[in-house]
Structures are given as C-alpha cells and as structure tokens.
Coordinates of N, CA and C in Angstrom, one line a residue:
X1 N 0.8 -1.2 0.0 CA 0.0 0.0 0.0 C 0.9 1.2 0.1
X2 N 0.5 2.1 -0.9 CA 1.2 3.4 -1.0 C 0.7 4.4 0.1
X3 N 1.6 4.9 0.9 CA 1.1 5.8 2.0 C 1.1 7.3 1.4
X4 N 0.0 8.1 1.7 CA -0.3 9.3 1.1 C -0.2 10.4 2.2
X5 N 0.7 11.4 2.0 CA 0.8 12.5 2.9 C -0.5 13.3 2.8
X6 N -1.1 13.7 3.9 CA -2.2 14.7 4.0 C -1.8 16.1 3.4
X7 N -0.6 16.3 3.7 CA 0.0 17.6 3.2 C 1.5 17.4 2.9
X8 N 2.0 18.1 1.8 CA 3.4 17.9 1.5 C 4.3 18.5 2.3
X9 N 3.9 19.4 3.3 CA 4.7 20.1 4.2 C 5.1 19.3 5.4
X10 N 6.3 18.8 5.5 CA 6.8 17.9 6.5 C 6.7 18.5 7.9
X11 N 6.9 19.9 7.9 CA 6.8 20.5 9.3 C 5.4 20.2 9.9
X12 N 4.3 20.0 9.3 CA 3.0 19.7 9.8 C 3.1 18.3 10.6
X13 N 4.0 17.5 10.3 CA 4.3 16.3 11.0 C 5.2 16.4 12.1
X14 N 5.7 17.6 12.5 CA 6.4 17.8 13.7 C 5.7 18.8 14.7
X15 N 4.5 19.2 14.3 CA 3.7 20.2 15.0 C 3.2 19.8 16.3
X16 N 3.0 20.6 17.3 CA 2.3 20.3 18.5 C 1.0 20.9 18.5
X17 N 0.0 20.3 19.3 CA -1.3 20.9 19.4 C -1.8 20.3 20.7
X18 N -3.2 20.5 20.9 CA -3.7 20.1 22.3 C -3.7 18.6 22.5
X19 N -3.6 17.9 21.5 CA -3.6 16.4 21.7 C -2.2 15.9 21.6
X20 N -1.4 16.3 20.5 CA 0.0 15.9 20.4 C 0.8 17.0 21.1
X21 N 0.8 17.1 22.4 CA 1.4 18.2 23.2 C 2.7 17.9 23.6
X22 N 3.6 17.9 22.5 CA 4.9 17.5 22.8 C 5.8 18.5 23.5
X23 N 5.3 19.7 23.8 CA 5.9 20.7 24.6 C 5.5 20.6 26.1
X24 N 4.6 19.7 26.5 CA 4.3 19.5 27.9 C 5.5 18.9 28.6
X25 N 5.6 19.3 29.9 CA 6.9 18.9 30.6 C 6.9 17.3 30.8
X26 N 5.7 16.6 30.9 CA 5.7 15.2 31.0 C 6.3 14.5 29.7
X27 N 5.9 15.1 28.6 CA 6.4 14.5 27.3 C 7.8 14.9 27.2
X28 N 8.2 16.0 27.5 CA 9.6 16.5 27.4 C 10.6 15.6 28.3
X29 N 10.2 15.4 29.5 CA 11.0 14.6 30.5 C 11.0 13.2 30.0
X30 N 10.0 12.7 29.5 CA 9.9 11.3 29.0 C 10.9 11.2 27.8
X31 N 10.8 12.1 26.9 CA 11.6 12.1 25.6 C 13.0 12.2 26.1
X32 N 13.4 13.0 26.9 CA 14.8 13.3 27.3 C 15.4 11.9 28.0
X33 N 14.6 11.3 28.8 CA 15.0 10.0 29.4 C 15.2 9.0 28.4
X34 N 14.4 8.9 27.5 CA 14.4 7.9 26.4 C 15.7 8.2 25.5
X35 N 15.8 9.5 25.2 CA 16.9 9.9 24.3 C 18.3 9.5 24.8
X36 N 18.4 9.5 26.2 CA 19.7 9.2 26.8 C 20.1 7.7 26.5
X37 N 19.0 6.9 26.2 CA 19.4 5.4 26.0 C 19.6 5.2 24.5
X38 N 19.4 6.1 23.6 CA 19.6 5.9 22.2 C 20.7 6.5 21.6
X39 N 21.2 5.8 20.7 CA 22.5 6.3 19.9 C 22.3 7.3 18.8
X40 N 21.1 7.2 18.1 CA 20.8 8.1 17.1 C 19.3 8.2 16.9
X41 N 18.8 8.9 16.0 CA 17.4 9.0 15.8 C 16.7 7.7 15.4
X42 N 17.3 6.8 14.6 CA 16.7 5.6 14.4 C 16.6 4.7 15.6
X43 N 17.6 4.8 16.5 CA 17.5 4.0 17.7 C 16.5 4.6 18.7
X44 N 16.5 5.9 18.7 CA 15.5 6.7 19.6 C 14.1 6.3 19.2
X45 N 13.8 6.2 17.9 CA 12.4 5.8 17.5 C 12.0 4.5 17.9
X46 N 13.0 3.5 17.8 CA 12.7 2.2 18.4 C 12.5 2.1 19.9
X47 N 13.5 2.9 20.6 CA 13.3 3.0 22.1 C 11.9 3.5 22.5
X48 N 11.6 4.7 21.8 CA 10.3 5.3 22.1 C 9.1 4.3 21.8
X49 N 9.1 3.7 20.7 CA 8.1 2.7 20.3 C 8.0 1.7 21.3
X50 N 9.1 1.0 21.7 CA 9.1 -0.1 22.8 C 8.6 0.5 24.1
X51 N 8.9 1.7 24.4 CA 8.3 2.2 25.7 C 6.9 2.4 25.6
X52 N 6.3 2.9 24.6 CA 4.9 3.1 24.6 C 4.2 1.8 24.4
X53 N 4.8 0.9 23.7 CA 4.1 -0.3 23.5 C 4.1 -1.3 24.7
X54 N 5.2 -1.1 25.5 CA 5.3 -2.1 26.6 C 5.0 -1.4 28.0
X55 N 5.4 -0.1 28.2 CA 5.3 0.5 29.5 C 4.0 1.2 29.7
X56 N 3.3 1.5 28.7 CA 2.0 2.1 28.8 C 0.9 1.0 28.4
X57 N 0.3 0.4 29.4 CA -0.7 -0.7 29.1 C -1.9 -0.2 28.3
X58 N -2.3 -1.0 27.4 CA -3.5 -0.8 26.6 C -4.6 -1.0 27.6
X59 N -5.5 0.0 27.7 CA -6.5 0.1 28.9 C -7.5 -1.2 28.8
X60 N -7.8 -1.6 27.6 CA -8.7 -2.8 27.5 C -7.9 -4.1 28.0
X61 N -6.7 -4.2 27.7 CA -5.9 -5.3 28.2 C -5.7 -5.4 29.7
X62 N -5.7 -4.1 30.2 CA -5.4 -4.0 31.6 C -6.7 -3.9 32.4
X63 N -7.8 -3.8 31.7 CA -9.1 -3.6 32.4 C -9.3 -2.3 33.1
X64 N -8.6 -1.2 32.6 CA -8.6 0.1 33.2 C -9.7 0.9 32.4
X65 N -10.7 1.4 33.2 CA -11.8 2.2 32.6 C -11.5 3.5 32.1
X66 N -10.4 4.1 32.5 CA -10.0 5.5 32.2 C -9.9 5.6 30.6
X67 N -10.3 6.9 30.1 CA -10.1 7.3 28.7 C -9.1 8.4 28.7
X68 N -8.0 8.2 28.0 CA -7.0 9.2 27.8 C -7.0 9.5 26.4
X69 N -6.6 10.7 26.0 CA -6.5 11.1 24.6 C -5.5 12.0 24.3
X70 N -5.0 12.9 25.3 CA -3.9 13.8 25.2 C -2.5 13.2 25.4
X71 N -1.5 13.3 24.7 CA -0.3 12.6 24.9 C 0.3 12.6 26.2
X72 N 0.2 13.8 26.8 CA 0.7 14.1 28.2 C 0.0 13.2 29.3
X73 N -1.3 13.2 29.0 CA -2.2 12.4 30.0 C -1.9 10.9 29.8
X74 N -1.7 10.4 28.6 CA -1.4 9.0 28.4 C -0.1 8.7 29.0
X75 N 0.9 9.5 29.0 CA 2.1 9.3 29.7 C 2.1 9.4 31.2
X76 N 1.3 10.5 31.5 CA 1.2 10.8 32.9 C 0.4 9.7 33.7
X77 N -0.6 9.2 33.1 CA -1.5 8.2 33.8 C -1.2 6.9 33.4
X78 N -0.3 6.6 32.4 CA 0.1 5.3 32.1 C -1.0 4.3 31.5
X79 N -1.8 4.8 30.7 CA -2.9 4.1 30.1 C -3.5 4.7 28.9
X80 N -4.0 3.9 28.0 CA -4.8 4.3 26.8 C -5.0 3.3 25.9
X81 N -6.1 3.6 25.0 CA -6.3 2.6 24.0 C -5.4 2.9 22.8
X82 N -5.6 2.1 21.7 CA -4.6 2.4 20.6 C -4.4 3.7 20.2
X83 N -5.5 4.5 20.0 CA -5.5 5.9 19.5 C -4.6 6.7 20.5
X84 N -4.9 6.6 21.8 CA -4.2 7.4 22.8 C -2.7 7.0 22.8
X85 N -2.4 5.7 22.6 CA -1.0 5.3 22.6 C -0.3 5.8 21.3
X86 N -1.0 5.9 20.2 CA -0.5 6.5 19.0 C -0.2 8.1 19.2
X87 N -1.1 8.7 20.0 CA -0.8 10.2 20.2 C 0.4 10.3 21.1
X88 N 0.6 9.4 22.1 CA 1.8 9.5 23.0 C 3.0 9.3 22.1
X89 N 3.0 8.2 21.3 CA 4.2 7.9 20.6 C 4.5 9.0 19.6
X90 N 3.5 9.6 18.9 CA 3.8 10.6 18.0 C 4.3 11.8 18.7
X91 N 4.0 12.2 19.9 CA 4.5 13.4 20.7 C 5.9 13.0 21.1
X92 N 6.2 11.8 21.5 CA 7.6 11.5 21.8 C 8.5 11.6 20.6
X93 N 8.1 11.1 19.6 CA 8.9 11.2 18.3 C 9.0 12.7 17.8
X94 N 7.9 13.4 17.7 CA 8.0 14.8 17.3 C 8.8 15.6 18.3
X95 N 8.9 15.3 19.5 CA 9.7 15.9 20.5 C 11.2 15.9 20.2
X96 N 11.6 14.8 19.5 CA 12.9 14.7 19.1 C 13.0 14.9 17.6
X97 N 12.2 15.7 16.9 CA 12.3 16.1 15.6 C 12.2 15.0 14.6
X98 N 11.5 14.0 14.8 CA 11.2 12.9 13.9 C 9.8 13.1 13.4
X99 N 9.6 13.3 12.1 CA 8.3 13.6 11.6 C 7.4 12.2 11.7
X100 N 6.3 12.4 12.3 CA 5.4 11.4 12.6 C 4.0 11.6 12.2
X101 N 3.3 10.6 11.6 CA 1.9 10.7 11.2 C 1.0 9.8 12.0
X102 N -0.3 10.2 12.0 CA -1.3 9.3 12.6 C -1.9 8.6 11.4
X103 N -2.1 7.2 11.5 CA -2.8 6.5 10.5 C -3.9 5.6 11.1
X104 N -4.6 5.0 10.2 CA -5.7 4.3 10.7 C -6.1 3.0 10.0
X105 N -6.6 2.0 10.6 CA -7.2 0.8 10.0 C -8.6 0.8 10.4
X106 N -9.4 0.0 9.6 CA -10.8 -0.4 10.0 C -10.7 -1.9 10.2
X107 N -11.0 -2.4 11.5 CA -10.9 -3.7 11.9 C -12.2 -4.2 12.5
X108 N -12.5 -5.5 12.3 CA -13.7 -6.1 12.9 C -13.4 -6.3 14.5
X109 N -14.6 -6.0 15.2 CA -14.5 -6.2 16.6 C -14.2 -7.7 16.9
X110 N -13.6 -8.1 18.0 CA -13.2 -9.4 18.3 C -14.5 -10.3 18.4
X111 N -15.6 -9.7 18.8 CA -16.8 -10.6 19.0 C -17.5 -10.6 17.6
X112 N -17.0 -10.1 16.5 CA -17.5 -10.1 15.2 C -18.8 -9.1 15.1
X113 N -19.0 -8.2 16.1 CA -20.1 -7.4 16.0 C -19.8 -6.0 15.4
X114 N -19.6 -5.9 14.3 CA -19.2 -4.6 13.7 C -17.7 -4.4 13.6
X115 N -17.4 -3.1 13.3 CA -16.1 -2.6 13.1 C -15.8 -1.3 14.0
X116 N -14.4 -1.2 14.1 CA -13.9 -0.1 14.8 C -12.7 0.5 14.1
X117 N -12.5 1.8 14.2 CA -11.2 2.3 13.6 C -10.1 2.0 14.6
X118 N -8.9 1.7 14.1 CA -7.8 1.3 15.0 C -6.7 2.4 14.6
X119 N -6.0 2.9 15.6 CA -5.0 3.9 15.4 C -3.6 3.4 15.6
X120 N -2.7 3.9 14.7 CA -1.3 3.6 14.6 C -0.6 4.8 14.1
X121 N 0.7 4.7 13.9 CA 1.5 5.8 13.5 C 2.3 5.4 12.3
X122 N 2.9 6.5 11.6 CA 3.9 6.2 10.7 C 5.1 7.2 10.9
X123 N 6.3 6.7 10.9 CA 7.4 7.5 11.2 C 8.2 7.7 9.9
X124 N 8.8 8.9 9.7 CA 9.5 9.2 8.6 C 11.0 9.1 8.8
X125 N 11.6 8.0 8.5 CA 13.0 7.8 8.6 C 13.6 7.2 7.3
X126 N 14.9 7.5 7.1 CA 15.6 7.1 5.9 C 14.9 7.4 4.6
X127 N 14.1 8.5 4.6 CA 13.5 9.0 3.3 C 12.2 8.4 3.1
X128 N 11.5 7.7 3.9 CA 10.3 7.1 3.6 C 9.6 6.9 4.9
X129 N 8.2 6.6 4.8 CA 7.4 6.5 5.9 C 7.2 5.0 6.2
X130 N 7.1 4.7 7.5 CA 7.1 3.3 8.0 C 6.1 3.3 9.1
X131 N 5.0 2.6 8.9 CA 3.9 2.4 9.8 C 4.4 1.5 11.0
X132 N 4.0 1.9 12.2 CA 4.3 1.2 13.5 C 3.1 1.2 14.3
X133 N 2.8 0.1 15.1 CA 1.5 0.0 15.9 C 2.1 -0.2 17.4
X134 N 1.9 0.8 18.2 CA 2.2 0.6 19.6 C 1.2 0.3 20.6
X135 N 0.1 -0.4 20.1 CA -1.0 -0.8 20.9 C -0.7 -1.7 22.1
X136 N 0.4 -2.4 22.0 CA 0.8 -3.4 23.0 C 0.5 -4.8 22.7
X137 N 1.4 -5.5 23.0 CA 1.3 -7.0 22.5 C 0.6 -7.8 23.6
X138 N -0.1 -9.0 23.1 CA -0.8 -9.9 24.0 C -0.8 -11.2 23.3
X139 N -1.3 -12.2 23.8 CA -1.4 -13.6 23.0 C -2.2 -13.2 21.7
X140 N -1.4 -13.6 20.6 CA -2.0 -13.4 19.3 C -1.6 -12.1 18.6
X141 N -0.9 -11.2 19.4 CA -0.5 -9.9 18.8 C 1.0 -9.7 19.1
X142 N 1.7 -9.5 18.0 CA 3.2 -9.4 18.2 C 3.7 -8.2 17.3
X143 N 3.3 -7.0 17.6 CA 3.7 -5.8 16.9 C 5.1 -5.5 17.2
X144 N 6.0 -5.1 16.3 CA 7.4 -4.8 16.4 C 7.8 -3.6 15.6
X145 N 8.8 -2.8 16.1 CA 9.3 -1.6 15.4 C 10.1 -2.2 14.3
X146 N 9.8 -1.7 13.0 CA 10.6 -2.1 11.9 C 10.5 -1.0 10.8
X147 N 11.7 -0.9 10.2 CA 11.9 0.0 9.0 C 12.0 -0.9 7.8
X148 N 12.0 -2.2 7.9 CA 12.3 -3.0 6.6 C 11.0 -3.9 6.4
X149 N 9.9 -3.6 6.8 CA 8.8 -4.3 6.5 C 7.9 -4.2 7.7
X150 N 6.5 -4.1 7.4 CA 5.6 -3.8 8.6 C 5.4 -5.0 9.5
X151 N 5.4 -4.7 10.8 CA 5.2 -5.7 11.8 C 4.1 -5.2 12.7
X152 N 2.9 -4.9 12.1 CA 1.8 -4.5 12.9 C 1.1 -5.5 13.6
X153 N 0.1 -4.9 14.6 CA -0.6 -5.9 15.3 C -1.6 -6.7 14.6
X154 N -2.1 -6.1 13.5 CA -3.1 -6.8 12.7 C -2.9 -6.6 11.2
X155 N -3.2 -7.4 10.2 CA -3.3 -7.2 8.8 C -4.8 -7.3 8.5
X156 N -5.3 -6.2 7.9 CA -6.8 -6.2 7.7 C -7.2 -7.3 6.7
X157 N -8.3 -7.9 6.9 CA -8.9 -8.9 6.0 C -10.1 -8.3 5.2
X158 N -9.8 -8.0 4.0 CA -10.9 -7.4 3.1 C -12.2 -8.1 3.1
X159 N -12.1 -9.4 3.2 CA -13.2 -10.2 3.2 C -14.2 -10.0 4.4
X160 N -13.6 -9.5 5.5 CA -14.3 -9.2 6.7 C -14.7 -7.7 6.8
X161 N -14.5 -6.9 5.7 CA -14.7 -5.6 5.7 C -13.7 -4.7 6.3
X162 N -12.6 -5.3 6.6 CA -11.4 -4.6 7.1 C -10.6 -3.9 6.1
X163 N -9.8 -2.8 6.4 CA -9.0 -2.2 5.4 C -8.0 -1.3 6.1
X164 N -7.0 -1.0 5.4 CA -6.0 0.1 5.7 C -6.4 1.3 5.1
X165 N -6.2 2.4 5.8 CA -6.5 3.7 5.3 C -5.0 4.3 4.9
X166 N -4.8 4.7 3.6 CA -3.4 5.1 3.3 C -3.1 6.5 3.6
X167 N -4.0 7.4 4.1 CA -3.7 8.8 4.4 C -2.9 8.9 5.7
X168 N -1.8 9.7 5.6 CA -1.0 10.0 6.7 C -1.5 11.4 7.4
X169 N -2.2 11.3 8.5 CA -2.7 12.5 9.1 C -1.7 13.3 9.9
X170 N -1.6 14.6 9.8 CA -0.8 15.4 10.6 C -1.3 15.6 12.0
X171 N -2.7 15.7 12.0 CA -3.4 15.8 13.3 C -4.3 14.6 13.4
X172 N -4.7 14.2 14.7 CA -5.7 13.1 14.8 C -6.9 13.4 14.1
X173 N -7.6 12.3 13.6 CA -8.9 12.4 12.9 C -10.0 12.9 13.9
X174 N -10.8 14.1 13.4 CA -11.7 14.6 14.3 C -12.8 13.6 14.9
X175 N -13.1 12.6 14.1 CA -14.2 11.6 14.6 C -13.5 10.9 15.7
X176 N -12.3 10.6 15.6 CA -11.6 9.8 16.8 C -11.5 10.6 18.0
X177 N -11.1 11.9 17.9 CA -11.0 12.8 19.1 C -12.3 13.1 19.6
X178 N -13.2 13.3 18.8 CA -14.6 13.5 19.4 C -15.1 12.4 20.3
X179 N -14.9 11.2 19.7 CA -15.3 10.0 20.5 C -14.4 9.8 21.9
X180 N -13.2 10.2 21.8 CA -12.3 10.0 23.0 C -12.7 11.1 24.0
X181 N -12.9 12.3 23.6 CA -13.3 13.3 24.5 C -14.6 13.3 25.1
X182 N -15.5 12.6 24.4 CA -16.9 12.6 25.0 C -17.1 11.3 25.8
X183 N -16.3 10.3 25.7 CA -16.5 9.0 26.5 C -16.2 9.3 27.9
X184 N -17.2 8.9 28.8 CA -17.0 9.0 30.3 C -16.2 7.8 30.7
X185 N -16.0 6.7 29.9 CA -15.3 5.6 30.3 C -15.0 4.7 29.2
X186 N -14.2 3.6 29.3 CA -13.8 2.9 28.1 C -15.0 2.1 27.6
X187 N -15.9 1.6 28.5 CA -17.0 0.9 28.0 C -17.9 1.8 27.1
X188 N -18.2 2.9 27.4 CA -18.9 3.8 26.6 C -18.1 4.2 25.3
X189 N -16.8 4.3 25.4 CA -16.0 4.6 24.2 C -16.1 3.5 23.3
X190 N -16.2 2.2 23.7 CA -16.2 1.1 22.7 C -17.5 1.1 21.9
X191 N -18.5 1.8 22.4 CA -19.8 2.0 21.8 C -19.8 3.2 20.8
X192 N -18.9 4.1 20.9 CA -19.0 5.3 20.2 C -17.8 5.6 19.2
X193 N -16.8 4.7 19.3 CA -15.7 4.8 18.3 C -16.2 4.8 16.9
X194 N -15.7 5.5 16.0 CA -16.2 5.4 14.7 C -15.9 4.0 14.0
X195 N -16.8 3.5 13.3 CA -16.6 2.2 12.5 C -15.9 2.4 11.3
X196 N -15.7 3.6 10.7 CA -15.0 3.8 9.4 C -14.7 5.3 9.4
X197 N -13.8 5.7 8.6 CA -13.4 7.0 8.4 C -13.7 7.4 6.9

C-alpha cells in the first residue's frame, strides 16, 4: 500500500497541538530520558516505540476504565487505547524532531459485532514512511518496530470488511478525537468509536 501524505509540508508532521502536546513537561521529560538510551534518531524511534508499546498498558488489556487522549495524559496516567498510545508515541517522536503521522485501519470487533477504527502511527526515517503499531502485545498480537517491512498488530482482512487507510494525518482524525473526548469511560468509548473514516 502506498502511504499518502495529507500535506506535502513535513513540518506539519512535527507540530504540537492540544492532543500531540509534545511541549508539555511530562512529554519532554519522558523524551529526554528515552533519548539518553539511544545512539541516534533511528535508535530513539525504536526505544520510544518499545516504551509506549510495553510500558503504557492498553486500557482494554489492563481492564482500566479510564479514557485518555492527550499525549501528556497518556504518559502521565500510564494508560490508553490504541489511539491514545499512538498520540503518545507521536508526541515523543516529534519531541525529538522525527516527523510522525497518525494513520488508521478499519478492523472487525473481536466478537464479530461490527467494526472500529484502529489507530497507529507512521514515522519518517531514511527518506520514507514506515507504519508502526504501539497498541501493546498480547497473545496473538506481536507488533514490532521495523523499518524493513511492517510488523503491525493486525493485517486487515478485506473479506471481513477490514481495510488500511493510506492517508497520513498530521493531526488526529476529528471523529476519533470527538469519541475519545466525549466518552466517560472505556465501556462507553467502545460503543462510540467510529466504525469507518
């Protein structure tokens, strides 16, 4: 699949806003701590990915009812669903001047009852975009950082109505943010996440 930039301006993929708040002290402190363990930008991107994937539990896996959406809250509270974790990773990467986009997949619910939009990121390194999925591993899910071929949590099955969206978003999709902001808890969020973009 060819990934398509929403805007040709790479600086848009470095910007901060109220969701990707990479100027927040929690994000800056976390980025600085992770950067001390990295030899270069490529290594930092891997270290940041591993941190968000492994040290910030996916709230559904952990049974945590809290809904986070702002990157600093995800890092500060240590919880989030796929979208929130993608926001946190985006902020950590942009904090170290690595262009990062938000991207999405449409996946079937585990129980087969409809679909939901799944969030991941794409990092621009080595002159190209590379999608990464920091949602967190569990039995049957083995996402890994890779610049030589995708190692995502899931590969969409078109026969099940699943798909990859090729657009690289500079800011989170409004439908996703609206659902995250409005949900009082994760149970309600599961009922209101968009089924498609």
